Amino acid sequence: MPAKYKEVQEKIGLFFNLRRRTVCTAFCVASDVVVTAGHCLLGTGGEQPARFADFSFARHFEAAREQSRVAGYANGTATQHVLLGSQRLSIHPPMRVLPIEQILSEAGAQRVFQIAYHRDYMPWRLAYSRPCGVARSFEAVRWPQIERDFAEPEALILHTCDTGGGSSGSPILLDTPEGPQVIGINVGTYEQAKVVMQDGEVKKRLKANTIANTAVASVAFAARLEAFRQAVILSTPGEMRELQSLLARHQFYSGPVDGTYDAALKAAIEAYEQAEGLAVTGLATVALLERLGGSTALERAKEPARGRMRRGGRT
């Protein structure tokens, strides 16, 4: 790690789950908010979903090892303190927001780089990769095919940063006169696999051809992230039950009133926000509860803002 990136290094950490033995990289975007790749929480196809309460974040692992947990982990409300993009690995989800054309230009000028925890550098040290190439087409596959392979190709950064085990969730960075700025999140590797088919069934899988590494550009998530940073999230099962009841009364929610934030409640919130002409976030917030006339909203709104990540065993 070059000494000039010391300040950036202190804002990056390990995002891990000891129960599942998984490790990713994550980085701070506020004093109580970190960003990582969605599959670091959701797992891959066929895996049982992990409990968000089991995840921890260790900032600046080589030195500080300042460990935090997802807010609400102790009382069963961790789920609503996580903002997810796409929940399907086959679709790439919808800080400095740059159009892809400018990212390609900056990469050509060798100003794009990556910092990530890397399994090749144990015990867990940050690796610095520069310069990172970024392209639209490659020798093995051209852009028309790539467009067909990804649901949101306009938000896709295909790059050649030296990624490795544990690097999912790491920031793709741009060198600027004001210092490094995040322009995307590393999420995985783009491969093309060839198979031998017979009677409509796969008989043999050939070695996959790696095309490039993949990242999601900040243009895909910057607006939602800013809304999440500013929101005061409901933090108790009682508040969530009240929100569920009120949304059910307004005929937006038909699920159980159990105090759990799940896909059904998220969809109900989004439907209400859309019907009311509000920004669609799907977040269970104090402002939403207050708007619906919740009895606890006014008292809750007067409390100090509670963070998304909590250190150690404090709740």
PDB file of C-alpha atoms in Angstrom:
ATOM      1  CA  MET A   1       0.000   0.000   0.000  1.00  0.00           C
ATOM      2  CA  PRO A   2       1.491   3.377  -0.988  1.00  0.00           C
ATOM      3  CA  ALA A   3       1.853   5.713   1.999  1.00  0.00           C
ATOM      4  CA  LYS A   4      -0.213   8.420   0.277  1.00  0.00           C
ATOM      5  CA  TYR A   5      -3.339   6.235   0.605  1.00  0.00           C
ATOM      6  CA  LYS A   6      -3.095   5.877   4.388  1.00  0.00           C
ATOM      7  CA  GLU A   7      -6.361   7.785   4.936  1.00  0.00           C
ATOM      8  CA  VAL A   8      -8.213   5.548   2.470  1.00  0.00           C
ATOM      9  CA  GLN A   9      -6.750   2.416   4.065  1.00  0.00           C
ATOM     10  CA  GLU A  10      -8.219   3.417   7.433  1.00  0.00           C
ATOM     11  CA  LYS A  11     -11.736   3.468   5.927  1.00  0.00           C
ATOM     12  CA  ILE A  12     -11.640  -0.067   4.516  1.00  0.00           C
ATOM     13  CA  GLY A  13     -12.207  -3.245   6.504  1.00  0.00           C
ATOM     14  CA  LEU A  14     -13.093  -6.912   6.539  1.00  0.00           C
ATOM     15  CA  PHE A  15     -16.783  -7.837   6.340  1.00  0.00           C
ATOM     16  CA  PHE A  16     -17.111 -11.371   7.668  1.00  0.00           C
ATOM     17  CA  ASN A  17     -19.378 -14.046   9.060  1.00  0.00           C
ATOM     18  CA  LEU A  18     -17.656 -16.531  11.382  1.00  0.00           C
ATOM     19  CA  ARG A  19     -20.645 -18.863  11.410  1.00  0.00           C
ATOM     20  CA  ARG A  20     -20.543 -19.242   7.603  1.00  0.00           C
ATOM     21  CA  ARG A  21     -16.749 -18.739   7.313  1.00  0.00           C
ATOM     22  CA  THR A  22     -17.093 -16.027   4.637  1.00  0.00           C
ATOM     23  CA  VAL A  23     -14.902 -12.953   4.153  1.00  0.00           C
ATOM     24  CA  CYS A  24     -15.393  -9.899   1.942  1.00  0.00           C
ATOM     25  CA  THR A  25     -14.128  -6.330   1.797  1.00  0.00           C
ATOM     26  CA  ALA A  26     -16.301  -3.349   2.804  1.00  0.00           C
ATOM     27  CA  PHE A  27     -15.661   0.378   3.040  1.00  0.00           C
ATOM     28  CA  CYS A  28     -17.038   3.269   5.088  1.00  0.00           C
ATOM     29  CA  VAL A  29     -19.286   5.889   3.484  1.00  0.00           C
ATOM     30  CA  ALA A  30     -20.354   7.452   6.802  1.00  0.00           C
ATOM     31  CA  SER A  31     -19.470   7.011  10.466  1.00  0.00           C
ATOM     32  CA  ASP A  32     -22.179   4.350  10.780  1.00  0.00           C
ATOM     33  CA  VAL A  33     -22.643   3.022   7.217  1.00  0.00           C
ATOM     34  CA  VAL A  34     -20.509   0.585   5.212  1.00  0.00           C
ATOM     35  CA  VAL A  35     -20.871  -0.660   1.627  1.00  0.00           C
ATOM     36  CA  THR A  36     -20.096  -4.141   0.291  1.00  0.00           C
ATOM     37  CA  ALA A  37     -21.246  -6.504  -2.462  1.00  0.00           C
ATOM     38  CA  GLY A  38     -24.764  -7.913  -2.103  1.00  0.00           C
ATOM     39  CA  HIS A  39     -23.716 -11.550  -2.437  1.00  0.00           C
ATOM     40  CA  CYS A  40     -21.453 -11.101   0.607  1.00  0.00           C
ATOM     41  CA  LEU A  41     -24.693 -11.079   2.636  1.00  0.00           C
ATOM     42  CA  LEU A  42     -27.043 -13.090   0.446  1.00  0.00           C
ATOM     43  CA  GLY A  43     -24.683 -15.898  -0.535  1.00  0.00           C
ATOM     44  CA  THR A  44     -24.771 -17.638  -3.898  1.00  0.00           C
ATOM     45  CA  GLY A  45     -27.395 -19.735  -5.614  1.00  0.00           C
ATOM     46  CA  GLY A  46     -28.516 -22.734  -3.598  1.00  0.00           C
ATOM     47  CA  GLU A  47     -27.196 -21.465  -0.251  1.00  0.00           C
ATOM     48  CA  GLN A  48     -29.424 -20.894   2.742  1.00  0.00           C
ATOM     49  CA  PRO A  49     -29.720 -17.135   3.440  1.00  0.00           C
ATOM     50  CA  ALA A  50     -27.472 -15.974   6.267  1.00  0.00           C
ATOM     51  CA  ARG A  51     -28.687 -14.108   9.325  1.00  0.00           C
ATOM     52  CA  PHE A  52     -27.636 -10.468   9.027  1.00  0.00           C
ATOM     53  CA  ALA A  53     -27.064 -10.442  12.795  1.00  0.00           C
ATOM     54  CA  ASP A  54     -24.118 -12.818  12.279  1.00  0.00           C
ATOM     55  CA  PHE A  55     -22.049 -10.364  10.211  1.00  0.00           C
ATOM     56  CA  SER A  56     -19.268  -8.166  11.574  1.00  0.00           C
ATOM     57  CA  PHE A  57     -17.090  -5.395  10.142  1.00  0.00           C
ATOM     58  CA  ALA A  58     -13.486  -4.900  11.292  1.00  0.00           C
ATOM     59  CA  ARG A  59     -12.269  -1.497  10.132  1.00  0.00           C
ATOM     60  CA  HIS A  60      -8.562  -1.182   9.234  1.00  0.00           C
ATOM     61  CA  PHE A  61      -7.943  -4.821  10.096  1.00  0.00           C
ATOM     62  CA  GLU A  62      -4.142  -4.575   9.998  1.00  0.00           C
ATOM     63  CA  ALA A  63      -4.056  -1.970  12.780  1.00  0.00           C
ATOM     64  CA  ALA A  64      -7.276  -0.749  14.406  1.00  0.00           C
ATOM     65  CA  ARG A  65      -9.423  -3.904  14.091  1.00  0.00           C
ATOM     66  CA  GLU A  66     -12.318  -1.781  15.284  1.00  0.00           C
ATOM     67  CA  GLN A  67     -15.074  -4.385  15.191  1.00  0.00           C
ATOM     68  CA  SER A  68     -18.754  -3.528  14.661  1.00  0.00           C
ATOM     69  CA  ARG A  69     -22.017  -5.416  14.221  1.00  0.00           C
ATOM     70  CA  VAL A  70     -25.092  -4.600  12.158  1.00  0.00           C
ATOM     71  CA  ALA A  71     -27.399  -2.331  14.165  1.00  0.00           C
ATOM     72  CA  GLY A  72     -30.307  -4.245  15.667  1.00  0.00           C
ATOM     73  CA  TYR A  73     -28.387  -7.532  15.808  1.00  0.00           C
ATOM     74  CA  ALA A  74     -29.222  -8.024  19.499  1.00  0.00           C
ATOM     75  CA  ASN A  75     -33.003  -7.576  19.267  1.00  0.00           C
ATOM     76  CA  GLY A  76     -33.742  -9.248  15.944  1.00  0.00           C
ATOM     77  CA  THR A  77     -34.093  -6.094  13.834  1.00  0.00           C
ATOM     78  CA  ALA A  78     -30.840  -6.223  11.859  1.00  0.00           C
ATOM     79  CA  THR A  79     -32.649  -6.845   8.561  1.00  0.00           C
ATOM     80  CA  GLN A  80     -34.089  -3.328   8.297  1.00  0.00           C
ATOM     81  CA  HIS A  81     -30.627  -1.800   8.750  1.00  0.00           C
ATOM     82  CA  VAL A  82     -29.434  -3.291   5.459  1.00  0.00           C
ATOM     83  CA  LEU A  83     -30.184  -1.653   2.099  1.00  0.00           C
ATOM     84  CA  LEU A  84     -29.966  -4.190  -0.723  1.00  0.00           C
ATOM     85  CA  GLY A  85     -29.671  -3.770  -4.446  1.00  0.00           C
ATOM     86  CA  SER A  86     -30.551  -6.743  -6.590  1.00  0.00           C
ATOM     87  CA  GLN A  87     -31.259  -9.943  -4.666  1.00  0.00           C
ATOM     88  CA  ARG A  88     -30.659 -12.182  -7.689  1.00  0.00           C
ATOM     89  CA  LEU A  89     -27.095 -12.941  -8.680  1.00  0.00           C
ATOM     90  CA  SER A  90     -28.063 -13.206 -12.353  1.00  0.00           C
ATOM     91  CA  ILE A  91     -28.975  -9.487 -12.409  1.00  0.00           C
ATOM     92  CA  HIS A  92     -26.405  -6.828 -11.638  1.00  0.00           C
ATOM     93  CA  PRO A  93     -28.003  -4.238  -9.344  1.00  0.00           C
ATOM     94  CA  PRO A  94     -29.063  -1.165 -10.064  1.00  0.00           C
ATOM     95  CA  MET A  95     -18.481   8.893  -4.046  1.00  0.00           C
ATOM     96  CA  ARG A  96     -18.434  10.220  -7.316  1.00  0.00           C
ATOM     97  CA  VAL A  97     -20.978   9.535  -9.956  1.00  0.00           C
ATOM     98  CA  LEU A  98     -19.397   9.213 -13.400  1.00  0.00           C
ATOM     99  CA  PRO A  99     -20.903   8.024 -16.691  1.00  0.00           C
ATOM    100  CA  ILE A 100     -19.278   4.869 -18.010  1.00  0.00           C
ATOM    101  CA  GLU A 101     -17.730   6.778 -20.921  1.00  0.00           C
ATOM    102  CA  GLN A 102     -15.800   8.979 -18.492  1.00  0.00           C
ATOM    103  CA  ILE A 103     -14.714   5.951 -16.439  1.00  0.00           C
ATOM    104  CA  LEU A 104     -13.314   4.407 -19.634  1.00  0.00           C
ATOM    105  CA  SER A 105     -11.431   7.639 -20.337  1.00  0.00           C
ATOM    106  CA  GLU A 106     -10.039   7.879 -16.798  1.00  0.00           C
ATOM    107  CA  ALA A 107      -8.929   4.237 -16.936  1.00  0.00           C
ATOM    108  CA  GLY A 108      -7.138   4.971 -20.192  1.00  0.00           C
ATOM    109  CA  ALA A 109      -5.242   7.714 -18.352  1.00  0.00           C
ATOM    110  CA  GLN A 110      -4.303   5.141 -15.651  1.00  0.00           C
ATOM    111  CA  ARG A 111      -6.224   6.936 -12.899  1.00  0.00           C
ATOM    112  CA  VAL A 112      -8.507   4.031 -11.888  1.00  0.00           C
ATOM    113  CA  PHE A 113      -7.322   1.677  -9.139  1.00  0.00           C
ATOM    114  CA  GLN A 114      -8.563  -0.700  -6.454  1.00  0.00           C
ATOM    115  CA  ILE A 115      -7.803  -1.426  -2.802  1.00  0.00           C
ATOM    116  CA  ALA A 116      -9.072  -4.700  -1.312  1.00  0.00           C
ATOM    117  CA  TYR A 117      -8.380  -7.394   1.222  1.00  0.00           C
ATOM    118  CA  HIS A 118      -6.864 -10.287  -0.666  1.00  0.00           C
ATOM    119  CA  ARG A 119      -6.573 -13.930   0.377  1.00  0.00           C
ATOM    120  CA  ASP A 120      -3.067 -14.045  -1.140  1.00  0.00           C
ATOM    121  CA  TYR A 121      -1.858 -11.619   1.538  1.00  0.00           C
ATOM    122  CA  MET A 122      -2.419 -13.352   4.858  1.00  0.00           C
ATOM    123  CA  PRO A 123      -3.167 -12.656   7.614  1.00  0.00           C
ATOM    124  CA  TRP A 124      -5.560 -10.357   5.717  1.00  0.00           C
ATOM    125  CA  ARG A 125      -3.638  -7.368   4.405  1.00  0.00           C
ATOM    126  CA  LEU A 126      -4.850  -4.816   1.901  1.00  0.00           C
ATOM    127  CA  ALA A 127      -3.629  -5.169  -1.669  1.00  0.00           C
ATOM    128  CA  TYR A 128      -3.214  -2.222  -4.038  1.00  0.00           C
ATOM    129  CA  SER A 129      -3.961  -2.725  -7.738  1.00  0.00           C
ATOM    130  CA  ARG A 130      -3.038  -0.079 -10.285  1.00  0.00           C
ATOM    131  CA  PRO A 131      -3.582   0.719 -13.029  1.00  0.00           C
ATOM    132  CA  CYS A 132      -6.912  -0.995 -13.656  1.00  0.00           C
ATOM    133  CA  GLY A 133      -7.999  -1.294 -17.252  1.00  0.00           C
ATOM    134  CA  VAL A 134     -11.690  -0.779 -18.028  1.00  0.00           C
ATOM    135  CA  ALA A 135     -13.265  -1.780 -21.355  1.00  0.00           C
ATOM    136  CA  ARG A 136     -16.584  -2.372 -23.086  1.00  0.00           C
ATOM    137  CA  SER A 137     -15.484  -5.148 -25.461  1.00  0.00           C
ATOM    138  CA  PHE A 138     -12.832  -7.860 -25.235  1.00  0.00           C
ATOM    139  CA  GLU A 139     -11.129 -10.188 -27.675  1.00  0.00           C
ATOM    140  CA  ALA A 140     -13.260 -13.142 -26.611  1.00  0.00           C
ATOM    141  CA  VAL A 141     -16.583 -11.297 -26.427  1.00  0.00           C
ATOM    142  CA  ARG A 142     -17.928  -8.059 -27.877  1.00  0.00           C
ATOM    143  CA  TRP A 143     -20.307  -5.540 -26.357  1.00  0.00           C
ATOM    144  CA  PRO A 144     -23.535  -6.778 -28.044  1.00  0.00           C
ATOM    145  CA  GLN A 145     -23.069 -10.156 -26.330  1.00  0.00           C
ATOM    146  CA  ILE A 146     -22.189  -8.518 -23.007  1.00  0.00           C
ATOM    147  CA  GLU A 147     -25.384  -6.448 -23.186  1.00  0.00           C
ATOM    148  CA  ARG A 148     -27.375  -9.671 -23.491  1.00  0.00           C
ATOM    149  CA  ASP A 149     -25.566 -11.264 -20.535  1.00  0.00           C
ATOM    150  CA  PHE A 150     -26.347  -8.473 -18.033  1.00  0.00           C
ATOM    151  CA  ALA A 151     -29.715  -7.022 -17.080  1.00  0.00           C
ATOM    152  CA  GLU A 152     -28.331  -3.524 -16.413  1.00  0.00           C
ATOM    153  CA  PRO A 153     -25.207  -3.230 -18.584  1.00  0.00           C
ATOM    154  CA  GLU A 154     -25.221   0.579 -18.423  1.00  0.00           C
ATOM    155  CA  ALA A 155     -24.140   0.324 -14.760  1.00  0.00           C
ATOM    156  CA  LEU A 156     -21.463  -2.310 -15.394  1.00  0.00           C
ATOM    157  CA  ILE A 157     -17.711  -1.710 -15.041  1.00  0.00           C
ATOM    158  CA  LEU A 158     -15.696  -4.508 -16.669  1.00  0.00           C
ATOM    159  CA  HIS A 159     -12.185  -4.115 -15.249  1.00  0.00           C
ATOM    160  CA  THR A 160      -8.791  -5.805 -14.948  1.00  0.00           C
ATOM    161  CA  CYS A 161      -7.924  -4.929 -11.330  1.00  0.00           C
ATOM    162  CA  ASP A 162      -5.952  -7.707  -9.617  1.00  0.00           C
ATOM    163  CA  THR A 163      -8.798  -9.102  -7.522  1.00  0.00           C
ATOM    164  CA  GLY A 164      -8.647 -12.222  -5.365  1.00  0.00           C
ATOM    165  CA  GLY A 165     -10.431 -14.125  -2.631  1.00  0.00           C
ATOM    166  CA  GLY A 166     -12.038 -11.647  -0.213  1.00  0.00           C
ATOM    167  CA  SER A 167     -12.048  -8.716  -2.647  1.00  0.00           C
ATOM    168  CA  SER A 168     -15.804  -8.696  -3.297  1.00  0.00           C
ATOM    169  CA  GLY A 169     -17.258  -5.444  -1.987  1.00  0.00           C
ATOM    170  CA  SER A 170     -14.023  -3.486  -2.398  1.00  0.00           C
ATOM    171  CA  PRO A 171     -14.071   0.049  -3.822  1.00  0.00           C
ATOM    172  CA  ILE A 172     -13.067   0.893  -7.382  1.00  0.00           C
ATOM    173  CA  LEU A 173     -11.321   4.251  -6.977  1.00  0.00           C
ATOM    174  CA  LEU A 174     -10.386   7.252  -9.071  1.00  0.00           C
ATOM    175  CA  ASP A 175      -7.339   9.405  -8.385  1.00  0.00           C
ATOM    176  CA  THR A 176      -8.357  13.073  -8.360  1.00  0.00           C
ATOM    177  CA  PRO A 177      -6.664  16.317  -7.217  1.00  0.00           C
ATOM    178  CA  GLU A 178      -8.915  16.156  -4.127  1.00  0.00           C
ATOM    179  CA  GLY A 179      -7.830  12.584  -3.341  1.00  0.00           C
ATOM    180  CA  PRO A 180      -9.249   9.124  -4.158  1.00  0.00           C
ATOM    181  CA  GLN A 181     -12.988   8.921  -4.846  1.00  0.00           C
ATOM    182  CA  VAL A 182     -15.178   5.811  -5.084  1.00  0.00           C
ATOM    183  CA  ILE A 183     -16.657   5.241  -8.543  1.00  0.00           C
ATOM    184  CA  GLY A 184     -17.859   1.650  -8.125  1.00  0.00           C
ATOM    185  CA  ILE A 185     -18.010  -1.583  -6.106  1.00  0.00           C
ATOM    186  CA  ASN A 186     -16.198  -4.754  -7.145  1.00  0.00           C
ATOM    187  CA  VAL A 187     -18.682  -7.655  -7.199  1.00  0.00           C
ATOM    188  CA  GLY A 188     -17.256 -10.635  -9.060  1.00  0.00           C
ATOM    189  CA  THR A 189     -15.861 -12.167 -12.237  1.00  0.00           C
ATOM    190  CA  TYR A 190     -17.433 -12.391 -15.695  1.00  0.00           C
ATOM    191  CA  GLU A 191     -16.860 -15.816 -17.216  1.00  0.00           C
ATOM    192  CA  GLN A 192     -18.151 -17.607 -20.268  1.00  0.00           C
ATOM    193  CA  ALA A 193     -18.685 -21.312 -19.778  1.00  0.00           C
ATOM    194  CA  LYS A 194     -19.003 -23.741 -22.687  1.00  0.00           C
ATOM    195  CA  VAL A 195     -20.985 -26.955 -22.380  1.00  0.00           C
ATOM    196  CA  VAL A 196     -21.659 -30.043 -24.476  1.00  0.00           C
ATOM    197  CA  MET A 197     -25.404 -30.625 -24.905  1.00  0.00           C
ATOM    198  CA  GLN A 198     -27.225 -33.822 -25.835  1.00  0.00           C
ATOM    199  CA  ASP A 199     -31.000 -34.147 -26.049  1.00  0.00           C
ATOM    200  CA  GLY A 200     -31.408 -30.820 -24.315  1.00  0.00           C
ATOM    201  CA  GLU A 201     -29.247 -31.797 -21.328  1.00  0.00           C
ATOM    202  CA  VAL A 202     -25.758 -30.691 -20.307  1.00  0.00           C
ATOM    203  CA  LYS A 203     -23.438 -33.676 -20.752  1.00  0.00           C
ATOM    204  CA  LYS A 204     -20.091 -32.016 -20.210  1.00  0.00           C
ATOM    205  CA  ARG A 205     -18.890 -28.670 -18.867  1.00  0.00           C
ATOM    206  CA  LEU A 206     -15.718 -27.275 -20.393  1.00  0.00           C
ATOM    207  CA  LYS A 207     -13.263 -24.946 -18.680  1.00  0.00           C
ATOM    208  CA  ALA A 208     -14.720 -21.454 -18.231  1.00  0.00           C
ATOM    209  CA  ASN A 209     -13.108 -18.555 -20.034  1.00  0.00           C
ATOM    210  CA  THR A 210     -12.540 -15.522 -17.789  1.00  0.00           C
ATOM    211  CA  ILE A 211     -13.459 -12.311 -19.629  1.00  0.00           C
ATOM    212  CA  ALA A 212     -12.988  -9.621 -16.961  1.00  0.00           C
ATOM    213  CA  ASN A 213     -13.786  -8.695 -13.393  1.00  0.00           C
ATOM    214  CA  THR A 214     -17.090  -6.948 -12.732  1.00  0.00           C
ATOM    215  CA  ALA A 215     -18.040  -3.899 -10.691  1.00  0.00           C
ATOM    216  CA  VAL A 216     -21.198  -1.841 -10.295  1.00  0.00           C
ATOM    217  CA  ALA A 217     -20.765   1.868 -11.063  1.00  0.00           C
ATOM    218  CA  SER A 218     -21.759   4.357  -8.367  1.00  0.00           C
ATOM    219  CA  VAL A 219     -24.354   5.838 -10.730  1.00  0.00           C
ATOM    220  CA  ALA A 220     -26.464   2.736  -9.956  1.00  0.00           C
ATOM    221  CA  PHE A 221     -26.628   3.210  -6.186  1.00  0.00           C
ATOM    222  CA  ALA A 222     -25.549   6.735  -5.204  1.00  0.00           C
ATOM    223  CA  ALA A 223     -29.049   8.210  -4.833  1.00  0.00           C
ATOM    224  CA  ARG A 224     -30.417   5.296  -2.790  1.00  0.00           C
ATOM    225  CA  LEU A 225     -27.306   5.257  -0.632  1.00  0.00           C
ATOM    226  CA  GLU A 226     -27.691   8.944   0.183  1.00  0.00           C
ATOM    227  CA  ALA A 227     -31.328   8.390   1.197  1.00  0.00           C
ATOM    228  CA  PHE A 228     -30.232   5.504   3.423  1.00  0.00           C
ATOM    229  CA  ARG A 229     -27.507   7.576   5.071  1.00  0.00           C
ATOM    230  CA  GLN A 230     -30.010  10.293   5.989  1.00  0.00           C
ATOM    231  CA  ALA A 231     -32.833   7.994   7.118  1.00  0.00           C
ATOM    232  CA  VAL A 232     -33.649   7.199  10.741  1.00  0.00           C
ATOM    233  CA  ILE A 233     -34.478   3.496  10.586  1.00  0.00           C
ATOM    234  CA  LEU A 234     -37.007   1.913  12.934  1.00  0.00           C
ATOM    235  CA  SER A 235     -35.096  -0.100  15.490  1.00  0.00           C
ATOM    236  CA  THR A 236     -37.541  -2.232  17.514  1.00  0.00           C
ATOM    237  CA  PRO A 237     -39.947  -5.070  16.651  1.00  0.00           C
ATOM    238  CA  GLY A 238     -42.768  -3.056  18.243  1.00  0.00           C
ATOM    239  CA  GLU A 239     -42.267  -0.170  15.832  1.00  0.00           C
ATOM    240  CA  MET A 240     -42.152  -2.583  12.918  1.00  0.00           C
ATOM    241  CA  ARG A 241     -45.411  -4.225  14.001  1.00  0.00           C
ATOM    242  CA  GLU A 242     -47.044  -0.819  14.202  1.00  0.00           C
ATOM    243  CA  LEU A 243     -45.807   0.008  10.696  1.00  0.00           C
ATOM    244  CA  GLN A 244     -47.126  -3.307   9.374  1.00  0.00           C
ATOM    245  CA  SER A 245     -50.527  -2.692  10.979  1.00  0.00           C
ATOM    246  CA  LEU A 246     -50.807   0.820   9.543  1.00  0.00           C
ATOM    247  CA  LEU A 247     -49.818  -0.280   6.053  1.00  0.00           C
ATOM    248  CA  ALA A 248     -52.346  -3.127   6.305  1.00  0.00           C
ATOM    249  CA  ARG A 249     -55.014  -0.601   7.356  1.00  0.00           C
ATOM    250  CA  HIS A 250     -54.227   1.362   4.207  1.00  0.00           C
ATOM    251  CA  GLN A 251     -54.434  -1.907   2.190  1.00  0.00           C
ATOM    252  CA  PHE A 252     -50.787  -1.921   1.141  1.00  0.00           C
ATOM    253  CA  TYR A 253     -49.656  -4.862   3.296  1.00  0.00           C
ATOM    254  CA  SER A 254     -51.266  -8.285   3.745  1.00  0.00           C
ATOM    255  CA  GLY A 255     -48.512 -10.237   5.506  1.00  0.00           C
ATOM    256  CA  PRO A 256     -48.163 -11.203   9.170  1.00  0.00           C
ATOM    257  CA  VAL A 257     -47.851  -8.470  11.809  1.00  0.00           C
ATOM    258  CA  ASP A 258     -44.733  -9.991  13.322  1.00  0.00           C
ATOM    259  CA  GLY A 259     -42.271  -7.097  13.531  1.00  0.00           C
ATOM    260  CA  THR A 260     -40.084  -8.513  10.755  1.00  0.00           C
ATOM    261  CA  TYR A 261     -38.741  -6.490   7.839  1.00  0.00           C
ATOM    262  CA  ASP A 262     -38.835  -8.737   4.784  1.00  0.00           C
ATOM    263  CA  ALA A 263     -39.465  -8.599   1.038  1.00  0.00           C
ATOM    264  CA  ALA A 264     -43.245  -8.346   1.522  1.00  0.00           C
ATOM    265  CA  LEU A 265     -42.978  -5.357   3.853  1.00  0.00           C
ATOM    266  CA  LYS A 266     -40.397  -3.701   1.616  1.00  0.00           C
ATOM    267  CA  ALA A 267     -42.748  -4.081  -1.365  1.00  0.00           C
ATOM    268  CA  ALA A 268     -45.625  -2.632   0.671  1.00  0.00           C
ATOM    269  CA  ILE A 269     -43.551   0.400   1.655  1.00  0.00           C
ATOM    270  CA  GLU A 270     -42.514   0.942  -1.959  1.00  0.00           C
ATOM    271  CA  ALA A 271     -46.139   0.695  -3.117  1.00  0.00           C
ATOM    272  CA  TYR A 272     -47.207   3.266  -0.514  1.00  0.00           C
ATOM    273  CA  GLU A 273     -44.359   5.622  -1.430  1.00  0.00           C
ATOM    274  CA  GLN A 274     -45.229   5.367  -5.113  1.00  0.00           C
ATOM    275  CA  ALA A 275     -48.947   5.967  -4.449  1.00  0.00           C
ATOM    276  CA  GLU A 276     -48.123   9.041  -2.356  1.00  0.00           C
ATOM    277  CA  GLY A 277     -45.682  10.478  -4.886  1.00  0.00           C
ATOM    278  CA  LEU A 278     -42.704  10.025  -2.563  1.00  0.00           C
ATOM    279  CA  ALA A 279     -39.185   8.894  -3.420  1.00  0.00           C
ATOM    280  CA  VAL A 280     -39.344   5.090  -3.585  1.00  0.00           C
ATOM    281  CA  THR A 281     -36.861   3.675  -1.061  1.00  0.00           C
ATOM    282  CA  GLY A 282     -38.553   0.714   0.627  1.00  0.00           C
ATOM    283  CA  LEU A 283     -37.021   1.815   3.929  1.00  0.00           C
ATOM    284  CA  ALA A 284     -38.840   1.384   7.258  1.00  0.00           C
ATOM    285  CA  THR A 285     -38.218   4.831   8.741  1.00  0.00           C
ATOM    286  CA  VAL A 286     -39.446   7.055  11.551  1.00  0.00           C
ATOM    287  CA  ALA A 287     -40.622   9.562   8.928  1.00  0.00           C
ATOM    288  CA  LEU A 288     -42.790   6.911   7.262  1.00  0.00           C
ATOM    289  CA  LEU A 289     -44.290   5.783  10.569  1.00  0.00           C
ATOM    290  CA  GLU A 290     -45.015   9.400  11.473  1.00  0.00           C
ATOM    291  CA  ARG A 291     -46.648  10.055   8.086  1.00  0.00           C
ATOM    292  CA  LEU A 292     -48.924   7.048   8.645  1.00  0.00           C
ATOM    293  CA  GLY A 293     -49.905   8.395  12.072  1.00  0.00           C
ATOM    294  CA  GLY A 294     -47.968   5.970  14.231  1.00  0.00           C
ATOM    295  CA  SER A 295     -48.387   6.513  17.963  1.00  0.00           C
ATOM    296  CA  THR A 296     -44.690   6.005  18.745  1.00  0.00           C
ATOM    297  CA  ALA A 297     -43.306   7.996  15.826  1.00  0.00           C
ATOM    298  CA  LEU A 298     -43.227  11.424  17.447  1.00  0.00           C
ATOM    299  CA  GLU A 299     -41.426  10.145  20.569  1.00  0.00           C
ATOM    300  CA  ARG A 300     -39.016   8.075  18.467  1.00  0.00           C
ATOM    301  CA  ALA A 301     -38.241  11.013  16.182  1.00  0.00           C
ATOM    302  CA  LYS A 302     -36.986  13.049  19.136  1.00  0.00           C
ATOM    303  CA  GLU A 303     -34.334  10.456  20.026  1.00  0.00           C
ATOM    304  CA  PRO A 304     -30.716  10.803  18.780  1.00  0.00           C
ATOM    305  CA  ALA A 305     -30.083   9.107  15.441  1.00  0.00           C
ATOM    306  CA  ARG A 306     -28.991   5.486  15.791  1.00  0.00           C
ATOM    307  CA  GLY A 307     -26.221   4.050  13.652  1.00  0.00           C
ATOM    308  CA  ARG A 308     -26.419   1.210  11.165  1.00  0.00           C
ATOM    309  CA  MET A 309     -23.300  -0.449  12.529  1.00  0.00           C
ATOM    310  CA  ARG A 310     -22.552  -0.842  16.252  1.00  0.00           C
ATOM    311  CA  ARG A 311     -19.215  -1.590  17.859  1.00  0.00           C
ATOM    312  CA  GLY A 312     -18.559  -4.628  20.007  1.00  0.00           C
ATOM    313  CA  GLY A 313     -21.461  -5.781  22.147  1.00  0.00           C
ATOM    314  CA  ARG A 314     -23.260  -2.475  22.516  1.00  0.00           C
ATOM    315  CA  THR A 315     -26.791  -2.211  21.202  1.00  0.00           C
TER     316      THR A 315
END
